[in-house]
Amino acid sequence: MTPPPARRRRSGAVGSAPAHNLPRRGAVRRAQAITTYGVGSLIAVDQESFVVSGLDGADEHWSTDEAPRIHERRLARILGVEHFRLPPASDEYSKDGIRVRRFPLMHSCPECNELRRHRDFNPPPGKSLCGTCEADLVPSRFVIACEAGHLDEFPYWQWVHRTAGRGATTAGKCGGTLRLRTSGRSSSLRSILVSCTCGVPEVSMEGSFRRNALKDLGLRCRGTRPWLGSSEPAETCDHTPRTLQRGSSAVWQPVLKSALSIPPWSDGRADPLAPYWDGLRELSDRSEVEKFLRIFFKGKCPVPVDEVMELLNAEQEEDAAGEAERTFDHRYRALRNKEYERLRAGNDERERSRDEQFICETPLGDPTALDGIGVTGPMLVKKLREVRALKAFTRLADLDSLSDANEAELSSKSLNWLPAMEVRGEGVFLRLDDGRLTTWEKAPAVAARAERIHNAHRRMMEQRSSDPTQVQPSPASPRMVLLHTLAHVLINEWSLDAGYPAAALRERLYADEDMAGLLVYTATSDSAGSLGGLVAQGEPERLAGTIRSAIRRASWCSADPLCIESEASGTGGTNLAACHACVMLPETSCEHNNILLDRALLVGSPEDPQLGFFAGILGH
C-alpha cells in the first residue's frame, strides 16, 4: 500500500553531493529492499527509472548509519559475514536512504521522438524533461542482460544500422540522431520503430528478443555493472546478452537465504561476541578463551565464560567433520537439519530469559486424536524469529535452479555484512508418521508419479542453465512433493478457518532421508504474526479436524476432472494435479515458486484411489 504523502520516504538519491542535498526519488518498504528492489534491481519512480546502488561506493552506497545491525550466528557463519543489517528506514525522521543511479540512460521524447542519452536532452536541474519540448522523457523500455548478472543499455545504434554492414555499426560514427516512434497499428514490437537521420532504413524492434538477436549483430557482453557506479571497471564476460523488458522479472531475482533462531543462539547473548568469533573458534581450551575475552573486553565481557564455552561447543557440534570439503548447499542444508532437531525436541523445560526468541512446546491436548491420520509429533512454536538475508542476485536465471554459479555480487569490496530482514511470529510444526511414510513412498505408483515430476524439473533446469553440468539434482521426491502439497492445503485451510490471509502464512519444509516435517508460520512482522491464533490450531484435536477438512477439500477441485487427470501442469510440467483453484498459494508463501505439487499424492486419483497418503480419511 502506498504510504500517505506526509510519511513518504524516498528510496534513493542521485549524485555525489552530501546526502541532505540529494533529490528524493521514491519510497519502498524495508522488506522490499531485500525481496523486490534490492541491490542491482531496477525501480520505476513516477516516469523515471533507476538501478539500486551497491552496498559500497565512493559517493552512492547504502548508509550504515541508519541500517541497524541484526545477528543470526548460524546463518552469518555459512554466508561468511559477521552480522547483517536492516535496510535504511523509510520514515520522515530518516536523514538518508537507499541510493539509486539513473538507468537506463537512453531516453526518448514523445514530442520530438528523439532517442538519446538523458543528459543530451539538456534537462532542467532535478527534472527529467526534454530541454527543447519540455515534455517528460521516457526511459528506454528495453535493456540487455546476461546470465553472469551484467546489465547494459540496449544497442539502438547497432540495431538500426545492422543493414548497413558490419563496418557501419559503431555507435555514433554516422553522425545522425536516433529517433523512436510507434506506428499505433498494434501493441507489438513491430509497431515500435527506430530510425536514424543519417538515412538508413527505419527498422522495428521485432526480433530483438530472440535468444541470438544480439549475437547475430556480433555483440558480446561488455561486463558492465551500473549498480556499482561508473568508476567500477567492467568485468570480462564471455556470455551473449539478451534483450529484456525493463520491468521484466528476469532482470533481477534475489538469492535469499534464511535461518530460524534456535537455542543456544536465540536469546541474543552471543550478539556482543560477533566480531570475535573467528578468533574464538581457533582456541582449544577454556583458559585460552578466558584470556582472549579478558584482553578484548578489558575484563568486562558481557557474556560469562561458561556460556561462551557452551556456544563454542554448540557451533563445533553443528560443524560436521570435513566441513571445508563440503559445498555451500551441504552446509546450508545442515541448518535445516539442526532446526528440524530443535523443532522436534522443543524447549519445554528450558529456563528462558525474557529475550528468548524461540519457544517451542508440546501441545497439552490428547495426542491420540491424530492416530490413524498419518501425522504425528505436533509442536506449538509460540515464538520464533527468522532472518532472511540477501546473499546475491541473478539475472536470466531459473528461479528453481540449485546452481549458484552465476550469482552477481552486491558489492565490489569484501564486506563483513549483508542486508537482511527479520520476521517474528508463531507457527505449528508437524511430522509425518515414519512407518506409514516409508511404506507409502515405496509403492511403485507413488514412485513413478514423483519420478515424472523429478524428470520434468531436472529437464527444465538444464534447459534454462548456461551450463547444464552445474545443475544440482532436483529435490523432487515422493516425501518432498507430499509435504509440499500438504503444507499448501493446510495454509489454504487455515486461511479459511483461522482468519489468516494466505499471504500472511509461509511454509518451511524439512524433507530429506532423515526428515519428514513441515512448519507453517506467520510470514509477516505485523500484528497478524503474534496474536496466538495460529498456535491454537496446533492442538491435536483441532489439528486432526483441520487435516481431515483440508484433505476432503483437496479431494475436489473446480477444474476437475481436468486437474486431477492432468499429465503435466505448471512451469515446464513440474506439477501434476495442481492448479490455482486447489493448492497453489501466493508466491510469498511458497518456498518453491508453486512447483513440485501433486494433489493426487494426498488424495489419490480416479484410477488409483489408494495412491494418496491420506486416502484413508476419504474412506478409500
Coordinates of C-alpha atoms in Angstrom, one line a residue, residues 1-550:
M1 CA 0.0 0.0 0.0
T2 CA 1.3 3.4 -0.8
P3 CA 2.2 5.4 2.3
P4 CA 0.4 8.7 3.0
P5 CA 2.2 11.6 1.3
A6 CA 3.3 13.1 4.7
R7 CA 5.2 9.9 5.5
R8 CA 6.6 9.1 2.1
R9 CA 10.3 8.2 2.2
R10 CA 12.3 8.4 -0.9
S11 CA 14.2 5.3 -1.9
G12 CA 17.4 6.9 -3.0
A13 CA 19.4 9.8 -4.2
V14 CA 21.4 10.6 -7.4
G15 CA 24.6 12.5 -7.5
S16 CA 27.7 13.0 -5.4
A17 CA 26.5 15.8 -3.2
P18 CA 26.0 15.3 0.6
A19 CA 23.0 13.2 1.4
H20 CA 20.8 16.0 2.6
N21 CA 21.2 17.8 -0.7
L22 CA 20.3 14.9 -2.9
P23 CA 16.9 14.7 -4.5
R24 CA 14.4 12.3 -3.1
R25 CA 13.0 9.9 -5.7
G26 CA 10.5 7.4 -4.2
A27 CA 9.5 5.1 -1.4
V28 CA 10.0 1.4 -0.6
R29 CA 9.4 -0.7 2.5
R30 CA 12.3 -2.3 4.2
A31 CA 11.2 -5.8 3.2
Q32 CA 11.1 -4.7 -0.4
A33 CA 14.7 -3.7 -0.3
I34 CA 15.5 -7.4 0.2
T35 CA 12.9 -9.2 -1.9
T36 CA 11.8 -6.8 -4.7
Y37 CA 14.1 -3.7 -5.0
G38 CA 17.4 -5.0 -3.7
V39 CA 20.9 -4.1 -4.9
G40 CA 21.1 -4.3 -8.7
S41 CA 17.4 -4.2 -9.4
L42 CA 15.5 -1.6 -11.5
I43 CA 12.9 0.5 -9.8
A44 CA 10.4 2.8 -11.5
V45 CA 9.6 6.0 -9.7
D46 CA 6.8 8.0 -11.4
Q47 CA 8.1 8.4 -15.0
E48 CA 11.8 7.7 -14.2
S49 CA 13.8 4.6 -13.9
F50 CA 16.8 3.8 -11.6
V51 CA 19.0 1.0 -10.6
V52 CA 19.6 0.4 -6.9
S53 CA 23.2 1.1 -5.9
G54 CA 25.6 -1.4 -4.4
L55 CA 26.4 -1.7 -0.7
D56 CA 29.7 0.2 -1.1
G57 CA 30.8 3.1 -3.3
A58 CA 32.6 6.4 -3.2
D59 CA 29.5 8.5 -3.2
E60 CA 26.4 6.4 -3.8
H61 CA 26.1 3.5 -1.4
W62 CA 24.0 2.1 1.4
S63 CA 24.3 4.2 4.5
T64 CA 25.0 2.0 7.5
D65 CA 24.3 4.9 10.0
E66 CA 20.5 4.2 9.6
A67 CA 20.8 0.4 9.0
P68 CA 20.6 -1.3 12.4
R69 CA 22.6 -4.4 13.0
I70 CA 20.9 -7.8 13.4
H71 CA 22.6 -11.0 14.4
E72 CA 22.0 -14.6 13.4
R73 CA 25.2 -16.5 14.1
R74 CA 24.3 -19.7 12.3
L75 CA 23.3 -18.0 9.0
A76 CA 26.2 -15.5 9.2
R77 CA 28.7 -18.3 9.6
I78 CA 27.8 -20.1 6.4
L79 CA 27.5 -16.8 4.4
G80 CA 30.9 -15.7 5.6
V81 CA 29.9 -12.5 7.3
E82 CA 30.0 -11.1 10.8
H83 CA 26.5 -9.7 11.0
F84 CA 23.5 -8.4 9.0
R85 CA 21.9 -5.0 8.6
L86 CA 18.4 -3.9 8.1
P87 CA 17.9 -1.6 5.0
P88 CA 17.8 2.1 5.9
A89 CA 14.5 3.2 7.4
S90 CA 11.6 4.7 5.4
D91 CA 10.1 7.4 7.5
E92 CA 10.2 11.2 7.8
Y93 CA 12.8 11.1 10.5
S94 CA 15.3 9.4 8.3
K95 CA 18.2 11.6 7.0
D96 CA 19.3 9.2 4.3
G97 CA 18.0 6.2 2.3
I98 CA 19.0 3.7 -0.3
R99 CA 20.9 5.3 -3.1
V100 CA 20.0 4.8 -6.7
R101 CA 21.5 5.7 -10.1
R102 CA 19.6 6.6 -13.2
F103 CA 19.3 3.6 -15.5
P104 CA 18.8 3.1 -18.4
L105 CA 20.4 6.3 -19.6
M106 CA 18.8 6.1 -23.0
H107 CA 15.5 8.1 -23.1
S108 CA 13.1 9.2 -25.7
C109 CA 11.0 12.3 -26.1
P110 CA 7.3 11.7 -27.0
E111 CA 7.1 15.1 -28.7
C112 CA 10.2 15.3 -30.9
N113 CA 10.7 11.5 -30.9
E114 CA 14.5 11.9 -30.4
L115 CA 16.2 8.9 -28.7
R116 CA 19.4 9.8 -26.9
R117 CA 21.2 9.7 -23.5
H118 CA 19.3 11.6 -20.7
R119 CA 22.0 14.3 -20.3
D120 CA 22.0 15.0 -24.1
F121 CA 18.4 16.4 -23.8
N122 CA 19.7 19.2 -21.6
P123 CA 17.0 18.7 -18.9
P124 CA 16.5 21.3 -16.2
P125 CA 18.3 20.5 -13.0
G126 CA 16.5 17.9 -10.9
K127 CA 13.9 17.2 -13.7
S128 CA 13.5 14.6 -16.4
L129 CA 12.3 16.9 -19.2
C130 CA 13.3 17.4 -22.8
G131 CA 15.2 20.7 -22.9
T132 CA 13.5 21.7 -26.2
C133 CA 10.0 20.3 -25.9
E134 CA 9.6 20.4 -22.1
A135 CA 7.9 17.0 -22.4
D136 CA 8.5 14.3 -19.8
L137 CA 11.3 12.0 -21.0
V138 CA 10.5 8.3 -21.3
P139 CA 13.2 5.8 -20.2
S140 CA 14.1 3.1 -22.7
R141 CA 11.7 0.2 -22.4
F142 CA 14.5 -2.2 -23.3
V143 CA 17.7 -3.2 -21.6
I144 CA 20.1 -6.1 -22.1
A145 CA 21.4 -8.5 -19.6
C146 CA 23.5 -11.7 -19.4
E147 CA 23.4 -14.8 -17.2
A148 CA 26.5 -13.5 -15.3
G149 CA 24.4 -10.7 -13.9
H150 CA 25.7 -7.8 -16.1
L151 CA 23.3 -5.1 -17.2
D152 CA 23.6 -2.7 -20.1
E153 CA 21.8 -0.3 -22.4
F154 CA 20.0 -1.7 -25.5
P155 CA 22.3 -1.1 -28.5
Y156 CA 20.0 1.0 -30.6
W157 CA 22.7 2.3 -32.8
Q158 CA 23.8 -1.2 -33.8
W159 CA 20.2 -2.4 -34.2
V160 CA 19.2 0.3 -36.6
H161 CA 22.4 0.2 -38.6
R162 CA 22.6 -3.6 -38.9
T163 CA 21.5 -3.5 -42.6
A164 CA 24.3 -1.0 -43.4
G165 CA 27.0 -3.6 -43.0
R166 CA 29.2 -4.6 -40.1
G167 CA 31.6 -1.7 -40.7
A168 CA 28.9 1.0 -40.1
T169 CA 27.6 -0.4 -36.8
T170 CA 30.0 1.6 -34.5
A171 CA 27.8 3.8 -32.3
G172 CA 27.8 7.5 -33.4
K173 CA 30.1 7.1 -36.4
C174 CA 27.3 8.0 -38.9
G175 CA 26.8 11.4 -37.3
G176 CA 23.0 11.1 -37.3
T177 CA 20.4 11.3 -34.5
L178 CA 18.3 8.3 -33.4
R179 CA 14.5 8.6 -33.3
L180 CA 11.9 6.3 -31.8
R181 CA 8.2 6.3 -32.6
T182 CA 5.3 4.0 -32.5
S183 CA 3.1 3.4 -35.6
G184 CA 0.0 2.9 -33.4
R185 CA -1.2 -0.1 -35.5
S186 CA -0.7 -2.6 -32.7
S187 CA 0.9 -3.0 -29.3
S188 CA 3.5 -5.5 -30.7
L189 CA 7.2 -4.9 -31.2
R190 CA 6.5 -4.4 -34.9
S191 CA 4.9 -1.1 -34.1
I192 CA 8.0 0.3 -32.3
L193 CA 10.1 1.9 -34.9
V194 CA 13.7 3.1 -34.7
S195 CA 15.3 5.3 -37.3
C196 CA 18.4 7.5 -37.8
T197 CA 18.7 10.8 -39.5
C198 CA 21.7 9.5 -41.4
G199 CA 19.3 7.9 -43.9
V200 CA 19.4 4.2 -43.1
P201 CA 16.0 2.4 -43.4
E202 CA 13.7 2.6 -40.4
V203 CA 13.5 -0.7 -38.5
S204 CA 11.2 -2.1 -35.9
M205 CA 12.0 -3.8 -32.6
E206 CA 10.6 -7.1 -33.9
G207 CA 13.1 -9.9 -33.4
S208 CA 15.1 -8.1 -30.8
F209 CA 14.1 -10.6 -28.1
R210 CA 15.4 -13.6 -30.0
R211 CA 18.0 -15.5 -28.0
N212 CA 20.6 -14.9 -30.6
A213 CA 19.5 -11.5 -31.8
L214 CA 22.4 -9.6 -30.3
K215 CA 24.9 -12.4 -31.2
D216 CA 23.9 -12.0 -34.8
L217 CA 25.0 -8.4 -34.6
G218 CA 28.4 -9.5 -33.4
L219 CA 27.8 -8.1 -29.9
R220 CA 29.2 -9.7 -26.7
C221 CA 28.5 -8.7 -23.1
R222 CA 30.6 -5.7 -22.0
G223 CA 30.6 -6.8 -18.4
T224 CA 29.0 -3.5 -17.1
R225 CA 27.7 -3.3 -13.6
P226 CA 25.8 0.1 -13.3
W227 CA 24.7 -0.6 -9.8
L228 CA 28.4 -0.3 -8.7
G229 CA 28.9 3.0 -10.4
S230 CA 30.8 4.3 -13.5
S231 CA 34.1 4.2 -11.7
E232 CA 34.0 0.4 -11.2
P233 CA 35.8 -1.3 -14.1
A234 CA 33.8 -3.7 -16.3
E235 CA 34.3 -7.4 -16.0
T236 CA 35.5 -9.7 -18.7
C237 CA 32.4 -11.7 -19.9
D238 CA 32.0 -14.4 -22.5
H239 CA 28.2 -14.5 -22.4
T240 CA 25.9 -13.2 -25.1
P241 CA 23.4 -10.7 -23.7
R242 CA 19.7 -10.9 -24.3
T243 CA 17.1 -8.2 -24.6
L244 CA 14.6 -7.8 -21.8
Q245 CA 11.7 -5.5 -20.9
R246 CA 12.9 -3.1 -18.3
G247 CA 10.1 -4.3 -15.9
S248 CA 10.6 -8.0 -16.5
S249 CA 11.1 -10.3 -13.5
A250 CA 14.0 -11.9 -15.4
V251 CA 16.0 -8.6 -15.0
W252 CA 16.5 -9.3 -11.2
Q253 CA 15.9 -12.2 -8.9
P254 CA 17.1 -12.2 -5.3
V255 CA 19.2 -15.1 -3.9
L256 CA 17.7 -15.2 -0.4
K257 CA 19.0 -17.4 2.4
S258 CA 17.2 -17.8 5.7
A259 CA 17.5 -19.4 9.1
L260 CA 15.4 -19.7 12.3
S261 CA 17.0 -18.5 15.5
I262 CA 17.2 -21.6 17.7
P263 CA 18.9 -22.2 21.1
P264 CA 21.5 -21.5 22.2
W265 CA 21.7 -18.6 19.7
S266 CA 18.1 -17.4 20.2
D267 CA 18.3 -15.3 23.3
G268 CA 20.8 -12.7 21.9
R269 CA 23.6 -13.5 24.4
A270 CA 26.0 -14.3 21.7
D271 CA 25.5 -11.0 19.8
P272 CA 28.3 -9.0 21.6
L273 CA 30.7 -11.7 20.5
A274 CA 30.0 -11.4 16.8
P275 CA 33.3 -9.5 15.9
Y276 CA 35.4 -12.1 17.8
W277 CA 34.0 -15.4 16.7
D278 CA 36.7 -16.2 14.1
G279 CA 39.3 -15.7 16.8
L280 CA 37.4 -17.7 19.4
R281 CA 37.0 -20.6 17.1
E282 CA 40.7 -21.1 16.9
L283 CA 41.1 -21.5 20.6
S284 CA 41.3 -25.0 22.1
D285 CA 40.6 -24.7 25.9
R286 CA 38.8 -22.7 28.5
S287 CA 41.9 -20.9 29.7
E288 CA 42.7 -19.5 26.3
V289 CA 39.1 -18.4 25.8
E290 CA 39.1 -16.6 29.1
K291 CA 42.4 -14.8 28.3
F292 CA 41.1 -13.8 24.9
L293 CA 37.9 -12.3 26.4
R294 CA 39.8 -10.5 29.1
I295 CA 42.1 -8.8 26.5
F296 CA 39.4 -7.8 24.0
F297 CA 36.8 -6.7 26.5
K298 CA 39.3 -5.3 29.0
G299 CA 37.9 -7.5 31.8
K300 CA 34.3 -6.6 31.2
C301 CA 33.0 -9.3 28.9
P302 CA 29.2 -9.2 28.9
V303 CA 29.0 -13.0 28.5
P304 CA 30.2 -15.4 31.2
V305 CA 33.0 -17.7 30.1
D306 CA 30.8 -20.8 30.8
E307 CA 28.2 -19.5 28.3
V308 CA 30.9 -18.7 25.8
M309 CA 32.2 -22.3 26.1
E310 CA 28.6 -23.6 25.6
L311 CA 28.2 -21.6 22.5
L312 CA 31.5 -22.7 21.1
N313 CA 30.6 -26.3 21.8
A314 CA 27.3 -25.9 20.1
E315 CA 28.9 -24.5 17.0
Q316 CA 31.5 -27.2 16.9
E317 CA 28.7 -29.8 17.1
E318 CA 27.0 -28.2 14.2
D319 CA 30.2 -28.2 12.2
A320 CA 30.3 -31.8 10.8
A321 CA 33.7 -33.4 10.2
G322 CA 35.3 -32.3 6.9
E323 CA 33.1 -29.2 6.6
A324 CA 35.7 -27.5 4.4
E325 CA 35.3 -30.2 1.8
R326 CA 31.5 -29.7 1.6
T327 CA 29.7 -27.3 -0.7
F328 CA 27.7 -24.3 0.4
D329 CA 24.5 -26.3 -0.4
H330 CA 25.5 -29.0 2.1
R331 CA 26.2 -26.5 4.8
Y332 CA 23.0 -24.6 4.2
R333 CA 21.0 -27.9 4.3
A334 CA 22.7 -28.6 7.6
L335 CA 21.0 -25.5 9.1
R336 CA 17.6 -27.2 8.3
N337 CA 18.7 -30.4 9.9
K338 CA 19.5 -28.6 13.1
E339 CA 16.2 -26.7 13.0
Y340 CA 14.4 -30.0 12.5
E341 CA 16.0 -31.5 15.5
R342 CA 15.2 -28.5 17.7
L343 CA 11.6 -28.2 16.4
R344 CA 11.1 -31.9 17.1
A345 CA 12.6 -31.8 20.6
G346 CA 11.2 -28.4 21.6
N347 CA 12.3 -26.5 24.7
D348 CA 9.6 -27.1 27.2
E349 CA 12.0 -27.5 30.1
R350 CA 14.3 -24.7 29.2
E351 CA 14.6 -21.8 31.7
R352 CA 14.0 -18.9 29.4
S353 CA 15.1 -15.3 29.7
R354 CA 12.8 -12.5 28.6
D355 CA 14.9 -12.2 25.4
E356 CA 14.3 -15.8 24.3
Q357 CA 13.2 -15.7 20.6
F358 CA 12.4 -19.4 20.3
I359 CA 9.6 -21.1 22.3
C360 CA 8.5 -24.5 21.1
E361 CA 6.3 -26.6 23.3
T362 CA 4.4 -29.8 23.2
P363 CA 0.6 -29.4 22.9
L364 CA -1.4 -30.0 26.1
G365 CA -4.2 -31.9 24.3
D366 CA -4.5 -35.7 23.8
P367 CA -2.1 -36.8 21.1
T368 CA -4.2 -39.9 20.3
A369 CA -6.6 -37.6 18.4
L370 CA -4.1 -37.9 15.5
D371 CA -4.0 -41.7 15.5
G372 CA -4.7 -43.1 12.1
I373 CA -4.3 -39.9 10.2
G374 CA -0.6 -40.3 9.4
V375 CA 0.6 -37.1 11.2
T376 CA 2.5 -37.1 14.4
G377 CA 4.5 -35.0 16.8
P378 CA 2.8 -31.6 16.5
M379 CA 4.7 -28.8 18.3
L380 CA 3.4 -25.3 19.1
V381 CA 6.0 -22.8 18.1
K382 CA 4.8 -19.9 20.3
K383 CA 7.6 -17.6 19.4
L384 CA 10.1 -17.7 16.6
R385 CA 12.4 -15.4 14.7
E386 CA 13.5 -15.9 11.1
V387 CA 16.3 -13.9 9.4
R388 CA 16.3 -13.7 5.6
A389 CA 19.5 -12.4 4.1
L390 CA 20.1 -11.1 0.5
K391 CA 23.2 -13.1 -0.4
A392 CA 23.4 -12.0 -4.1
F393 CA 21.1 -11.7 -7.1
T394 CA 20.8 -13.3 -10.6
R395 CA 19.6 -12.3 -14.0
L396 CA 18.0 -14.5 -16.6
A397 CA 18.2 -17.3 -14.1
D398 CA 15.8 -20.2 -13.4
L399 CA 14.1 -19.5 -10.1
D400 CA 14.3 -23.1 -9.2
S401 CA 17.8 -23.9 -10.2
L402 CA 20.0 -25.1 -7.4
S403 CA 23.2 -23.8 -9.0
D404 CA 24.7 -20.6 -7.8
A405 CA 27.4 -20.3 -10.5
N406 CA 26.1 -17.0 -11.9
E407 CA 25.3 -15.1 -8.8
A408 CA 26.1 -11.4 -9.0
E409 CA 27.8 -9.7 -6.1
L410 CA 26.2 -6.9 -4.1
S411 CA 29.4 -5.0 -3.6
S412 CA 32.8 -4.6 -5.3
K413 CA 34.5 -4.9 -2.0
S414 CA 34.6 -7.6 0.7
L415 CA 32.2 -6.5 3.4
N416 CA 31.5 -8.1 6.8
W417 CA 27.8 -7.8 6.5
L418 CA 24.8 -8.4 4.2
P419 CA 21.4 -6.8 4.0
A420 CA 18.7 -8.8 5.8
M421 CA 15.3 -8.6 7.4
E422 CA 13.8 -10.4 10.4
V423 CA 10.4 -11.8 10.9
R424 CA 9.0 -12.6 14.3
G425 CA 5.9 -14.6 14.8
E426 CA 4.5 -18.1 15.6
G427 CA 3.9 -21.4 13.9
V428 CA 2.8 -25.0 14.0
F429 CA 5.3 -27.8 13.3
L430 CA 4.2 -31.4 12.5
R431 CA 5.8 -34.6 11.2
L432 CA 4.6 -37.5 9.1
D433 CA 4.4 -40.9 10.6
D434 CA 7.7 -42.6 9.7
G435 CA 6.4 -46.1 9.3
R436 CA 3.5 -45.2 7.2
L437 CA 5.5 -42.9 5.1
T438 CA 8.2 -45.4 4.4
T439 CA 5.6 -48.0 3.2
W440 CA 3.8 -45.4 1.1
E441 CA 6.8 -44.0 -0.7
K442 CA 8.0 -47.5 -1.8
A443 CA 4.7 -48.1 -3.7
P444 CA 5.6 -48.3 -7.5
A445 CA 2.7 -46.0 -8.5
V446 CA 3.8 -43.3 -6.0
A447 CA 7.5 -43.6 -7.1
A448 CA 6.5 -43.4 -10.7
R449 CA 4.4 -40.3 -10.2
A450 CA 7.1 -38.5 -8.3
E451 CA 9.7 -39.5 -10.9
R452 CA 7.7 -37.7 -13.6
I453 CA 7.9 -34.5 -11.6
H454 CA 11.6 -35.1 -10.9
N455 CA 12.4 -35.6 -14.6
A456 CA 10.4 -32.6 -15.7
H457 CA 12.1 -30.4 -13.1
R458 CA 15.5 -31.6 -14.0
R459 CA 14.9 -31.1 -17.7
M460 CA 13.6 -27.5 -17.1
M461 CA 16.7 -26.6 -15.0
E462 CA 19.0 -28.0 -17.7
Q463 CA 17.3 -26.1 -20.5
R464 CA 17.5 -22.8 -18.6
S465 CA 21.0 -23.2 -17.3
S466 CA 24.0 -21.9 -19.3
D467 CA 26.0 -24.9 -18.1
P468 CA 23.7 -28.0 -17.6
T469 CA 26.6 -29.9 -16.0
Q470 CA 26.4 -27.5 -13.0
V471 CA 22.8 -28.1 -12.2
Q472 CA 22.3 -29.9 -8.9
P473 CA 19.8 -32.8 -8.5
S474 CA 16.2 -32.0 -8.3
P475 CA 14.8 -32.1 -4.7
A476 CA 11.6 -33.7 -6.0
S477 CA 10.9 -37.0 -4.2
P478 CA 7.7 -38.6 -3.0
R479 CA 8.0 -37.3 0.5
M480 CA 9.0 -33.8 -0.6
V481 CA 6.1 -33.5 -3.0
L482 CA 3.8 -34.9 -0.3
L483 CA 5.0 -32.5 2.4
H484 CA 4.9 -29.6 0.0
T485 CA 1.3 -30.2 -1.2
L486 CA 0.2 -30.9 2.4
A487 CA 1.7 -27.6 3.5
H488 CA -0.3 -25.8 0.8
V489 CA -3.6 -27.3 1.6
L490 CA -3.1 -26.6 5.4
I491 CA -2.3 -23.0 4.6
N492 CA -5.4 -22.7 2.5
E493 CA -7.5 -24.4 5.2
W494 CA -6.2 -22.1 7.9
S495 CA -6.8 -19.1 5.8
L496 CA -10.5 -20.1 5.7
D497 CA -10.9 -21.4 9.2
A498 CA -8.5 -19.3 11.4
G499 CA -8.9 -16.0 9.6
Y500 CA -5.4 -15.6 8.4
P501 CA -4.9 -14.4 4.8
A502 CA -2.9 -17.0 2.9
A503 CA -0.2 -14.4 2.1
A504 CA 0.4 -14.0 5.9
L505 CA 1.4 -17.6 6.3
R506 CA 4.5 -19.3 5.0
E507 CA 5.8 -22.8 4.7
R508 CA 9.2 -24.2 5.7
L509 CA 9.8 -27.8 4.6
Y510 CA 12.1 -30.4 6.1
A511 CA 12.2 -33.2 3.5
D512 CA 15.3 -35.4 3.4
E513 CA 16.1 -39.1 4.0
D514 CA 16.1 -38.4 7.8
M515 CA 13.5 -35.7 7.9
A516 CA 9.8 -35.5 7.1
G517 CA 8.3 -32.4 8.7
L518 CA 6.8 -29.0 7.9
L519 CA 6.5 -25.7 9.7
V520 CA 3.7 -23.3 8.8
Y521 CA 4.4 -20.0 10.4
T522 CA 3.3 -16.3 10.2
A523 CA 5.3 -14.7 7.4
T524 CA 4.7 -11.1 8.4
S525 CA 6.1 -9.0 11.2
D526 CA 2.9 -7.0 11.9
S527 CA 0.1 -7.9 14.3
A528 CA -1.1 -10.8 12.3
G529 CA 2.1 -12.6 13.3
S530 CA 1.8 -12.6 17.1
L531 CA -1.8 -12.9 18.2
G532 CA -1.6 -16.7 19.0
G533 CA -4.3 -17.7 16.5
L534 CA -2.0 -20.0 14.5
V535 CA -0.6 -21.7 17.6
A536 CA -4.1 -22.6 18.8
Q537 CA -4.5 -24.6 15.6
G538 CA -1.8 -27.0 16.6
E539 CA -3.6 -28.7 19.5
P540 CA -4.1 -32.3 18.4
E541 CA -7.9 -32.3 18.4
R542 CA -8.2 -29.2 16.4
L543 CA -5.3 -30.2 14.1
A544 CA -6.9 -33.5 13.4
G545 CA -10.1 -31.8 12.3
T546 CA -8.1 -29.3 10.2
I547 CA -6.3 -32.1 8.3
R548 CA -9.5 -34.0 7.7
S549 CA -11.2 -30.9 6.4
A550 CA -8.2 -29.9 4.2

